[in-house]
Short mmCIF file of C-alpha atoms in Angstrom, two decimals:
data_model
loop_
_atom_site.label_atom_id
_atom_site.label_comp_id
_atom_site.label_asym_id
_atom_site.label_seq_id
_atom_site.Cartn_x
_atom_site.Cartn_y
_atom_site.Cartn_z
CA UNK A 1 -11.52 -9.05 -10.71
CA UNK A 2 -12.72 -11.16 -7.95
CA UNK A 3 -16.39 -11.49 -7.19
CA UNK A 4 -18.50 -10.27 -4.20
CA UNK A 5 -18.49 -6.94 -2.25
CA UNK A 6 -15.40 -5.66 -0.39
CA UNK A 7 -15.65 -5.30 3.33
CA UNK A 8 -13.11 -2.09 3.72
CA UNK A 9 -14.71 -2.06 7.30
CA UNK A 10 -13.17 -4.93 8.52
CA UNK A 11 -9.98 -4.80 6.92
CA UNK A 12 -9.36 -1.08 8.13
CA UNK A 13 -10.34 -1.98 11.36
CA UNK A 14 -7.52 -4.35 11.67
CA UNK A 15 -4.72 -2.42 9.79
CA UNK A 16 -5.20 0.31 12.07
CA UNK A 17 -5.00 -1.74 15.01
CA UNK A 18 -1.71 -2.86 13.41
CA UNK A 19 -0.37 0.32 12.45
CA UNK A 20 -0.95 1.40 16.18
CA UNK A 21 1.37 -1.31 17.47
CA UNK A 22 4.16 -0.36 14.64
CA UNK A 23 7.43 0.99 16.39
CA UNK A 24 7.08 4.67 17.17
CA UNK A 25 9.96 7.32 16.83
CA UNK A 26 11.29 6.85 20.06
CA UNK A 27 11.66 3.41 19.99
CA UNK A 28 14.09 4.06 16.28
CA UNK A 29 16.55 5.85 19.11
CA UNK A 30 16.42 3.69 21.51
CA UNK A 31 17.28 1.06 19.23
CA UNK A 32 19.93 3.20 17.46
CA UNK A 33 21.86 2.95 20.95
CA UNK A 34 21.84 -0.98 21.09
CA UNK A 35 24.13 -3.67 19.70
CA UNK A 36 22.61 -6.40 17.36
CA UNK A 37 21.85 -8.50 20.12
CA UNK A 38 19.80 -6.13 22.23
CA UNK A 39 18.25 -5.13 18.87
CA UNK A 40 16.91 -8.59 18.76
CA UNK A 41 15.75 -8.71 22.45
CA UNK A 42 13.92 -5.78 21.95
CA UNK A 43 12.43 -7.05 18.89
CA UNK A 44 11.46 -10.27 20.79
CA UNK A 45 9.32 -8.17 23.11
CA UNK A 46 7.10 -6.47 20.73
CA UNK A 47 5.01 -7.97 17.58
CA UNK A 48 8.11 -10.11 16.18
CA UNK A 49 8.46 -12.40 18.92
CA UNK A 50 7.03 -15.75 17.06
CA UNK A 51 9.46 -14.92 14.22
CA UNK A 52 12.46 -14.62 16.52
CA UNK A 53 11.98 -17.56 18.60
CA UNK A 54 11.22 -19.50 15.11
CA UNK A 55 14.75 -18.40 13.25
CA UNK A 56 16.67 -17.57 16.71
CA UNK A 57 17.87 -21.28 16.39
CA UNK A 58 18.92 -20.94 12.94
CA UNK A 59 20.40 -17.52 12.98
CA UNK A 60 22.06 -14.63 15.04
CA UNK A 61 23.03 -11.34 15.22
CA UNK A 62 22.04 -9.64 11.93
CA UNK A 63 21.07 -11.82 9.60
CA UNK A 64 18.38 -13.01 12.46
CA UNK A 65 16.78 -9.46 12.47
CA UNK A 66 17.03 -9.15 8.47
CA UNK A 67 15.23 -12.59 7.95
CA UNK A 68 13.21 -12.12 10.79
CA UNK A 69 11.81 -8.72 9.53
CA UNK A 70 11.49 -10.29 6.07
CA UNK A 71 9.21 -12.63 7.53
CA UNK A 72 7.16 -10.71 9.66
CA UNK A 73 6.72 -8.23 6.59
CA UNK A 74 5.53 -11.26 4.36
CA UNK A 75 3.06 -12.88 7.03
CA UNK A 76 1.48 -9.14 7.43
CA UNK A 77 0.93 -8.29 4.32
CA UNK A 78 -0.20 -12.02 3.15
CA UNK A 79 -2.74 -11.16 6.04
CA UNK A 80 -3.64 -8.40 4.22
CA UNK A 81 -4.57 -10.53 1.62
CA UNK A 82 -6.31 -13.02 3.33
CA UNK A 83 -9.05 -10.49 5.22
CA UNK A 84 -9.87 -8.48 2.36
CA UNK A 85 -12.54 -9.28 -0.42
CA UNK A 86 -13.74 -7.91 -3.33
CA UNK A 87 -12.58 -4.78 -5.19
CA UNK A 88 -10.40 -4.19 -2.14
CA UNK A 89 -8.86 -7.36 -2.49
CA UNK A 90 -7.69 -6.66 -6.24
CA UNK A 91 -6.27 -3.34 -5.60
CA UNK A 92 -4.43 -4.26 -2.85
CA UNK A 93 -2.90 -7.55 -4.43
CA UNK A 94 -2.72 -5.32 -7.35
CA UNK A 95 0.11 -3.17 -5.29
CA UNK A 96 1.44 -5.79 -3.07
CA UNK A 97 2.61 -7.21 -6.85
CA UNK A 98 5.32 -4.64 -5.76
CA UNK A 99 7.05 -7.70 -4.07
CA UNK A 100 6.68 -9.95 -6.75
CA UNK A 101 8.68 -7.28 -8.75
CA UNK A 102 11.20 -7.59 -6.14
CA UNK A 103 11.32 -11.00 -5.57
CA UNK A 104 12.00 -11.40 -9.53
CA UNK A 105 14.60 -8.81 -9.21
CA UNK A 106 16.27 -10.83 -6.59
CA UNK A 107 16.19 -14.27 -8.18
CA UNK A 108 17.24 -12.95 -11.67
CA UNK A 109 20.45 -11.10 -9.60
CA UNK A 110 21.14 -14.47 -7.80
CA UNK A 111 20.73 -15.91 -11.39
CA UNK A 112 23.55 -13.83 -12.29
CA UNK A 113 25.84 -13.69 -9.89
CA UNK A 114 25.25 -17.58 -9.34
CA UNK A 115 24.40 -17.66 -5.87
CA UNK A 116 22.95 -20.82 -4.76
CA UNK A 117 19.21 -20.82 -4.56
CA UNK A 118 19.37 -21.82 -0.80
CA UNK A 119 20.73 -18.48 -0.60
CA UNK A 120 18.32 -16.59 -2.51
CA UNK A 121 15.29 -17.80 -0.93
CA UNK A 122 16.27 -16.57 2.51
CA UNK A 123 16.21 -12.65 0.95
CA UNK A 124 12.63 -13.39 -0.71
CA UNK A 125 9.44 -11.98 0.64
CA UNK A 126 6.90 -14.15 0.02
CA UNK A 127 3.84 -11.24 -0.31
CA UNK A 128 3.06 -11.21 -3.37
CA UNK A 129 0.76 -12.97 -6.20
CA UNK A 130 3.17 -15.30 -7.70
CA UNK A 131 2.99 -18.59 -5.86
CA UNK A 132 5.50 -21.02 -4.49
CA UNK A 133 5.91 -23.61 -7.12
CA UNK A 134 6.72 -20.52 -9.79
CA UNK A 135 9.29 -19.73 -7.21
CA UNK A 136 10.71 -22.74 -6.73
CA UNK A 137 10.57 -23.40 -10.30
CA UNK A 138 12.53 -19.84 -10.75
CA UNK A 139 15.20 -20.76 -8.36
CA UNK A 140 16.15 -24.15 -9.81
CA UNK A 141 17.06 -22.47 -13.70
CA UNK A 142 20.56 -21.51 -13.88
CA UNK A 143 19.73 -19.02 -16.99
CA UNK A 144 17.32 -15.76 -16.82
CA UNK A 145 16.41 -16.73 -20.39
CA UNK A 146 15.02 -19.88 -18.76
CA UNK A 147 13.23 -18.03 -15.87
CA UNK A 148 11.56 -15.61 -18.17
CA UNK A 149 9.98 -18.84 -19.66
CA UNK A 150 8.83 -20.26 -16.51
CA UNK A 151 7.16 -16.77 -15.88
CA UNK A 152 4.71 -17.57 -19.03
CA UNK A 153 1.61 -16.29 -18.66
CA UNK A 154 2.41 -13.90 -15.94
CA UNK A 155 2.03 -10.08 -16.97
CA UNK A 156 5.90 -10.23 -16.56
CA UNK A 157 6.63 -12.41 -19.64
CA UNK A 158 6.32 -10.13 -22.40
CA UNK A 159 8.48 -6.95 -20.92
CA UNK A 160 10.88 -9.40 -19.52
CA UNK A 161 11.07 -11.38 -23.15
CA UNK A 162 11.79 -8.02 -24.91
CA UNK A 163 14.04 -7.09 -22.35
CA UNK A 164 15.93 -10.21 -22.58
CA UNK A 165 17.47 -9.06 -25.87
CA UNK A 166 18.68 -5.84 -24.96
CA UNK A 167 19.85 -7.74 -22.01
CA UNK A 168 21.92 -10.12 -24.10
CA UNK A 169 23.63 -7.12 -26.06
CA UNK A 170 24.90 -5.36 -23.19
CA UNK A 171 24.95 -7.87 -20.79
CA UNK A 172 23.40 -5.60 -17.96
CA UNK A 173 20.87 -5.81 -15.96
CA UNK A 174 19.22 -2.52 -15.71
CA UNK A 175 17.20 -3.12 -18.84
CA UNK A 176 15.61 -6.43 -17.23
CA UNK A 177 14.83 -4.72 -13.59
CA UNK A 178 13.61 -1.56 -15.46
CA UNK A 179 11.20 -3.62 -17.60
CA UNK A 180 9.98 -4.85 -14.04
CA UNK A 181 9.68 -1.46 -12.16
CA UNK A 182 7.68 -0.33 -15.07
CA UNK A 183 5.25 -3.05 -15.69
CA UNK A 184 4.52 -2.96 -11.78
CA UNK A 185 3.68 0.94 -11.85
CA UNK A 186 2.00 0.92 -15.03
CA UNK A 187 -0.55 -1.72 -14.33
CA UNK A 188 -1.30 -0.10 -10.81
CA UNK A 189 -3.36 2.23 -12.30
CA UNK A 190 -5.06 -0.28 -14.90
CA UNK A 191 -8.59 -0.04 -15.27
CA UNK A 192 -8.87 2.86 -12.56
CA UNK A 193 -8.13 5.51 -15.27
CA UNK A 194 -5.59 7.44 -17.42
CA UNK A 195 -5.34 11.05 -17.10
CA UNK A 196 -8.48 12.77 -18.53
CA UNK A 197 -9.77 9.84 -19.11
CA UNK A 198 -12.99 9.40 -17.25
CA UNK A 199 -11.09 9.63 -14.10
CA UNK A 200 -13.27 9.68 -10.88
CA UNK A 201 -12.65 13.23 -9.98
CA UNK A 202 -14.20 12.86 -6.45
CA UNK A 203 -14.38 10.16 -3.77
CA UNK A 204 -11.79 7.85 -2.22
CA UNK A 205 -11.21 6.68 -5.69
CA UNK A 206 -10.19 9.68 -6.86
CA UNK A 207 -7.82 9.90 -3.52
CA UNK A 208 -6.80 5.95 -4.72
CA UNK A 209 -5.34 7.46 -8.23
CA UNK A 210 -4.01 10.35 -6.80
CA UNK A 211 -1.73 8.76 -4.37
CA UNK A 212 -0.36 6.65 -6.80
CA UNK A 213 0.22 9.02 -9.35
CA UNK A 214 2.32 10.41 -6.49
CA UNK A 215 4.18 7.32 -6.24
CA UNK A 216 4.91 7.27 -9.81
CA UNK A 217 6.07 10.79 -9.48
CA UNK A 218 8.11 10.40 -6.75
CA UNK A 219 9.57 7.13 -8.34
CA UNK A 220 10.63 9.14 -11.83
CA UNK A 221 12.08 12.16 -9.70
CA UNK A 222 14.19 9.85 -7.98
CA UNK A 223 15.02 7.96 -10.87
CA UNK A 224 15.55 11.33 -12.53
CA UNK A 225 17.47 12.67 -10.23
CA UNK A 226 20.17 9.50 -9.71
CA UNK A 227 20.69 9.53 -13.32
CA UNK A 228 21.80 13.33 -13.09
CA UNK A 229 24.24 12.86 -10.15
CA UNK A 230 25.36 9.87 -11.97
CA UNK A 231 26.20 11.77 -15.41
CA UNK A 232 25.48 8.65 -16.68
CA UNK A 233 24.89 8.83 -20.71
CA UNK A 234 21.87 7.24 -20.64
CA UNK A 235 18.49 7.67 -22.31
CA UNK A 236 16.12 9.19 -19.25
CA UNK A 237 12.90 8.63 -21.54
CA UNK A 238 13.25 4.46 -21.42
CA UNK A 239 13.26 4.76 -17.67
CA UNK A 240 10.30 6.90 -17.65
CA UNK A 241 6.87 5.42 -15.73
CA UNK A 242 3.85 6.33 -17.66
CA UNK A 243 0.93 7.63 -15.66
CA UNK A 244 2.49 11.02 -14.00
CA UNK A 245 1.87 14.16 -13.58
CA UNK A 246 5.13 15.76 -12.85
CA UNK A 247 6.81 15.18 -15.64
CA UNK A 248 5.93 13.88 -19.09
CA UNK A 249 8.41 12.12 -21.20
CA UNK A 250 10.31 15.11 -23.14
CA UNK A 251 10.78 17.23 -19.98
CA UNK A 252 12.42 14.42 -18.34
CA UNK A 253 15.22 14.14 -21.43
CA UNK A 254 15.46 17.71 -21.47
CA UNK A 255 15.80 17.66 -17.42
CA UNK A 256 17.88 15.36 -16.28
CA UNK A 257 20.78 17.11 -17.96
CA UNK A 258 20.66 20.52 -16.05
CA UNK A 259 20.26 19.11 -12.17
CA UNK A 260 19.42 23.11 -11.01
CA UNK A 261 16.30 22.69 -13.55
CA UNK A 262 15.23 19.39 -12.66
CA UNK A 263 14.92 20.96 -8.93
CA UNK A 264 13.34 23.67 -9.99
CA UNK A 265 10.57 21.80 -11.63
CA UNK A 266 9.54 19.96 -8.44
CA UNK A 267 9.51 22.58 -6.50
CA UNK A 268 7.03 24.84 -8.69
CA UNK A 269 4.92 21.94 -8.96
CA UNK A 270 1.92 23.30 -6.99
CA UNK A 271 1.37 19.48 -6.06
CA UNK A 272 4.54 18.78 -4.40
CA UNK A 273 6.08 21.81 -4.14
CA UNK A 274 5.10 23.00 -0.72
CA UNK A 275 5.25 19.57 0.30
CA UNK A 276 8.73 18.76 -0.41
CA UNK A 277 10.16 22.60 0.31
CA UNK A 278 12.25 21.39 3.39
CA UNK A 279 13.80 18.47 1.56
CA UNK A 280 14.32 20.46 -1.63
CA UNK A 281 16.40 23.32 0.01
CA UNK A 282 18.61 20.08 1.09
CA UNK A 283 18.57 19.18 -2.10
CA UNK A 284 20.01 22.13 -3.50
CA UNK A 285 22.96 22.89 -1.09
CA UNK A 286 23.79 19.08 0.30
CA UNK A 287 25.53 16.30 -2.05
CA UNK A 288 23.27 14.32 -0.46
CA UNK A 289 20.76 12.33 -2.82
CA UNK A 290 20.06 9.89 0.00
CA UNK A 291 18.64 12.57 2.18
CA UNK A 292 16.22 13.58 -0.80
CA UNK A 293 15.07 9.89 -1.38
CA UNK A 294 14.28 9.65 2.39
CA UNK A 295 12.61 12.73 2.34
CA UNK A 296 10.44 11.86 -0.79
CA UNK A 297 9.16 8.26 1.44
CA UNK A 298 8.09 10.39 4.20
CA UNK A 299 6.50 12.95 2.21
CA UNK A 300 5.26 9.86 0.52
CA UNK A 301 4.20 8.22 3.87
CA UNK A 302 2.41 11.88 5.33
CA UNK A 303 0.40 11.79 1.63
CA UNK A 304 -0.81 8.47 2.62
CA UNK A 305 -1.74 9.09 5.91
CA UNK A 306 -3.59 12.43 5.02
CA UNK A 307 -5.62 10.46 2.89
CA UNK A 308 -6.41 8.02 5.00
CA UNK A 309 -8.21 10.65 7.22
CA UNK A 310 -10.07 12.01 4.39
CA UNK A 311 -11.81 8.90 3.51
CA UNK A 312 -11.55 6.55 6.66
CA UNK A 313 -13.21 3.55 5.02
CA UNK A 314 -11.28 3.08 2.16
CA UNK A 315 -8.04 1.59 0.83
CA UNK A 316 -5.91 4.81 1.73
CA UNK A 317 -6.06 3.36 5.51
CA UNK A 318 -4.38 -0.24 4.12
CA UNK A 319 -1.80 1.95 1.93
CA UNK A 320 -0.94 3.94 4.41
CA UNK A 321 0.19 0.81 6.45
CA UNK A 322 1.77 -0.74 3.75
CA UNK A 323 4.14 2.26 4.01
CA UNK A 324 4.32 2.47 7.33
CA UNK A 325 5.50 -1.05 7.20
CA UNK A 326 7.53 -1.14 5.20
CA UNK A 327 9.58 2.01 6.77
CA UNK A 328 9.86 0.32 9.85
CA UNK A 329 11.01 -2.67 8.21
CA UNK A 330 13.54 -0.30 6.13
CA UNK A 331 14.97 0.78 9.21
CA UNK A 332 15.27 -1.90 11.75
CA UNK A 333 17.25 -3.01 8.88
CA UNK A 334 19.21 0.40 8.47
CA UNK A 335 20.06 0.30 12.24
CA UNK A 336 21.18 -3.26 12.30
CA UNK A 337 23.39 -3.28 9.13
CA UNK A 338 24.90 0.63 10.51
CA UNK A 339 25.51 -1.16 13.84
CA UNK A 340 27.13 -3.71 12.24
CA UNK A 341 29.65 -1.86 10.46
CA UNK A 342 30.14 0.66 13.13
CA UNK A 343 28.52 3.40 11.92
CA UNK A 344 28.06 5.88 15.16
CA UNK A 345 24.69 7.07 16.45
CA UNK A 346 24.37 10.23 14.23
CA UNK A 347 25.23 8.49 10.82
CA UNK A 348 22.78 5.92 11.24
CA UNK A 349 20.45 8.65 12.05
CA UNK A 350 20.62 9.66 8.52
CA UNK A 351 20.03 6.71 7.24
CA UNK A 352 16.46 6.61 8.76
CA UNK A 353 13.19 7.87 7.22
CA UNK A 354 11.56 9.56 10.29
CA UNK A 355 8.84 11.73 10.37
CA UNK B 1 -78.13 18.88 -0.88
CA UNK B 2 -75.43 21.09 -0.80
CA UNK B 3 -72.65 21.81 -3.34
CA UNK B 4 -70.11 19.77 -1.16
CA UNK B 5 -72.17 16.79 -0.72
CA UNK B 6 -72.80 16.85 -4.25
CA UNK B 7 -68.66 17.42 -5.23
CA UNK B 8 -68.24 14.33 -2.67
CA UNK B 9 -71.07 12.24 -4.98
CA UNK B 10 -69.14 12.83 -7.92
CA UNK B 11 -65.91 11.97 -7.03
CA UNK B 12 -66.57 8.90 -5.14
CA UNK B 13 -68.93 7.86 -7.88
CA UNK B 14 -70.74 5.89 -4.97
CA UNK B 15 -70.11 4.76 -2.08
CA UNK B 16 -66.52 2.58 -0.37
CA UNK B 17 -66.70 -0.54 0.88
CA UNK B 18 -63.59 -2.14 0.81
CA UNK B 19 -60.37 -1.10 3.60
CA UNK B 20 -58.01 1.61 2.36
CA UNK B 21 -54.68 0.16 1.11
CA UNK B 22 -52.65 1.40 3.98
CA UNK B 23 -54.39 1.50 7.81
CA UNK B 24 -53.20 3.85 10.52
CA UNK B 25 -51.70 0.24 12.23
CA UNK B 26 -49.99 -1.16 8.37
CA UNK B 27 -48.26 2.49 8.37
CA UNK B 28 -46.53 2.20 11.60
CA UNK B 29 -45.55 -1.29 10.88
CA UNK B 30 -43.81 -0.14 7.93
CA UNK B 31 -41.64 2.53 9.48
CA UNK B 32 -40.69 0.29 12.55
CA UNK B 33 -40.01 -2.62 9.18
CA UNK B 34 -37.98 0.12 7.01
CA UNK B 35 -36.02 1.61 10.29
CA UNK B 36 -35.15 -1.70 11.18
CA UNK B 37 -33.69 -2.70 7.63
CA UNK B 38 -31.47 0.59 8.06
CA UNK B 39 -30.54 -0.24 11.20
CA UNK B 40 -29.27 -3.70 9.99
CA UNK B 41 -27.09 -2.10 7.10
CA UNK B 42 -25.50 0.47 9.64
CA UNK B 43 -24.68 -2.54 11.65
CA UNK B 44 -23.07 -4.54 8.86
CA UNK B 45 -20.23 -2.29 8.81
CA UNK B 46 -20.18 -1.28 12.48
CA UNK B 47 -19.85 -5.11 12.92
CA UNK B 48 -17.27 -5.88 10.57
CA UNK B 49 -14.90 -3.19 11.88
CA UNK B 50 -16.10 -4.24 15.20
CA UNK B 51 -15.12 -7.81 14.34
CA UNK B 52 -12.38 -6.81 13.02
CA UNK B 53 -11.20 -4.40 15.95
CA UNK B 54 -11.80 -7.74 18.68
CA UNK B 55 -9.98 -10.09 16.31
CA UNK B 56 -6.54 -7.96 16.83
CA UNK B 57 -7.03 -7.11 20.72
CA UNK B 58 -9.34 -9.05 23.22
CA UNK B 59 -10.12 -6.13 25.17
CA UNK B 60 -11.97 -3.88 22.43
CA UNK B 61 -14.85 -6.94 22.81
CA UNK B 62 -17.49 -4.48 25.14
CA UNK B 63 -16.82 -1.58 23.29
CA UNK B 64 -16.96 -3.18 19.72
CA UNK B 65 -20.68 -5.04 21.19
CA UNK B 66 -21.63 -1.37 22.64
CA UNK B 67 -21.12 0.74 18.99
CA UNK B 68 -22.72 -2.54 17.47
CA UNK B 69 -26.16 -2.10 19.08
CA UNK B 70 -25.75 1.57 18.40
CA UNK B 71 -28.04 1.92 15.40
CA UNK B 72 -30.56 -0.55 17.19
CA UNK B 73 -31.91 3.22 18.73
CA UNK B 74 -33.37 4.16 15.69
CA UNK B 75 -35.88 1.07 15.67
CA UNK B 76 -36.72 1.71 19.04
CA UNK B 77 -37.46 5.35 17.93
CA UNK B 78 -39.90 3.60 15.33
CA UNK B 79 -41.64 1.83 18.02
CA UNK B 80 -42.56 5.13 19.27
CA UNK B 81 -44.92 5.52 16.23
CA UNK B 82 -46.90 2.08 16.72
CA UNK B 83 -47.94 3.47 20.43
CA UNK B 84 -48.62 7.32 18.75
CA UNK B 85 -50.99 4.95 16.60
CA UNK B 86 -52.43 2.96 18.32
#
């Protein structure tokens, strides 16, 4: 915990400011009607100009908008970091750790697949708490066993050392990312309460815990829900994030094998039922498990933003634009990468998480 | 002498000399003091967001200053009192 009071005042102040000048819907079609190029122009006329002029040297076309956004995301959300003190400060470095897990996810991929570190580095975002010796020192090893020692005395070491072993027997990496996702959401909610445990029950606190035990639920419906399209014959309970309400650990095993059920269960879920109606009739008629997932962030994203009207000075504002972010970042990305291949206008469309 | 004279003997047990412990004048200075303190801790936060709200566009500077000052009402308000006193 970090000493001294937290000053949500000033931080909210500015991360509203910020969310004002995030891209609005209209600008998503616009954009969905330009090349690469014009994508980047536009982009050099709003809030990403300093990163564009910086890389446009380096890079073009797509990979300048992907490392671009990566950048801009990092220097926000480092900002973040910077302004806010306190209790704030630890909660939101507590779910900013969120990149970390990502950025170990990449490097441990790159490990694998023996990309050269060079390489790596340009997909990192640099907004979380590990620092940039450990990554440096995490993208010179040529073995994961060797990075999970360099990550001693993180909170990653231990999952990722048990992990490792499991790793080694079937060689994939599921169990390693897994062990990642899992230590991420379960310390989220450390020290803030387990359920009926001398949980605040009133108070932006209470708001704090309750949107992220929506995030965890969202995160083990999806999860539950890819592994029954993907009739995969694996055990649902060791992907299972503690700290949910939706589900608890036997439901899910029993779940995941009748898809028509698992449905069922979110939608009578008095919590997320009503919320998630539209997206769930989808659900049930369309193959489409991408359409559900982008339907669960904005439902996600609308929680957020609720909250944040409830309680105006608290963290919900900073979460809220944490999300927000990170959906525009999502699909600048989405529109570049579908222009790239060709997609047309209405399949990229899709592929967007609009409001 | 009368029953109240004698009630006021009794219970004064003789007679005051020194000042009470809070005059007409100290009371008014105390609720122009304590409205001033609570002005100061609605500003705190006013400020930061104000701060806050400048550092991210230029042009929110008067506005910021203007809901800065706001709470500086209630200590003239507290004035008030001193001339009611006085």
């Amino acid at each position: 915990m970090s000493a001294g009071a937290s000053n949500p005042e000033y931080v909210n102040a500015r991360v509203r400011s910020r969310r004002a000048k995030l891209f609005a819907d209209e600008d998503y079609r616009k954009l969905i009607r330009m090349g690469p190029s014009g994508i980047a122009r536009f982009m050099e006329e709003s809030e990403y100009e300093r990163e564009i002029n910086e890389l446009g040297t380096r890079f073009s076309g797509v990979d300048l908008i992907e490392y671009t956004l990566n950048r801009n995301l990092a220097k926000h959300f480092q900002d973040l970091l910077d302004w806010s003190q306190g209790r704030l400060y630890d909660y939101i470095a507590r779910y900013l750790r969120k990149f970390d897990v990502w950025n170990l996810k990449t490097i441990i991929r790159g490990i694998y697949t023996e990309t050269d570190p060079d390489e790596i580095r340009t997909d990192l975002i640099m907004a979380g708490e590990l620092d940039e010796p450990t990554i440096d020192r995490l993208l010179e090893v040529d073995e994961i066993e060797d990075a999970v020692t360099v990550l001693d005395g993180t909170i990653y070491a231990e999952p990722l050392g048990a992990a490792y072993e499991e790793f080694e027997e079937t060689g994939a990496l599921v169990p390693l990312e897994n062990a990642l996702d899992r230590e991420f959401y379960e310390h989220l909610l450390e020290d803030i309460g387990r359920p009926n445990l001398q949980e605040p029950q009133q108070g932006p606190r209470a708001r704090y815990v309750e949107f992220l035990r929506a995030e965890i639920d969202f995160r083990n419906a999806r999860n539950a829900l890819r592994l029954a399209r993907s009739g995969a014959d694996l055990d649902p309970a060791s992907y299972y994030i503690e700290g949910g309400v939706l589900f608890d650990r036997t439901e899910l095993r029993t779940l995941v094998n009748d898809y028509d059920a698992l449905v069922d269960h979110i939608a009578e879920n008095k919590r997320y039922g009503d919320r998630l109606a539209g997206a769930l009739d989808q659900l049930r008629d369309a193959d489409s498990l991408i359409q559900f997932e982008h339907a669960l962030d904005a439902a996600l994203l609308e929680y957020a933003d609720t909250l944040s009207s409830i309680y105006p000075v608290s963290i919900s504002a900073v979460l809220s634009y944490i999300l927000a972010k990170e959906r525009e970042v999502e699909n600048i990305r989405a529109i570049a990468r579908g222009r790239e291949v060709g997609l047309d206008e209405n399949e990229i469309e899709q592929e967007l998480v609009i409001l | 002498m009368s029953e109240i004279d004698l009630l006021n003997a009794v219970l004064q047990n003789g007679t005051v000399e020194e000042s009470p412990f809070l005059t007409d004048a100290g009371a008014a200075a105390l609720a122009v003091g304590l409205s001033t303190l609570a002005a100061g801790y609605a500003e705190r936060g006013i400020g930061a967001a104000a701060i806050g709200a400048i550092a991210e566009d230029d042009d929110l500077f008067a506005q910021g200053l203007i809901m800065t000052v706001l709470p500086e009402t209630m200590v003239i308000l507290a004035l008030v009192v001193v001339f009611i006193v006085s």
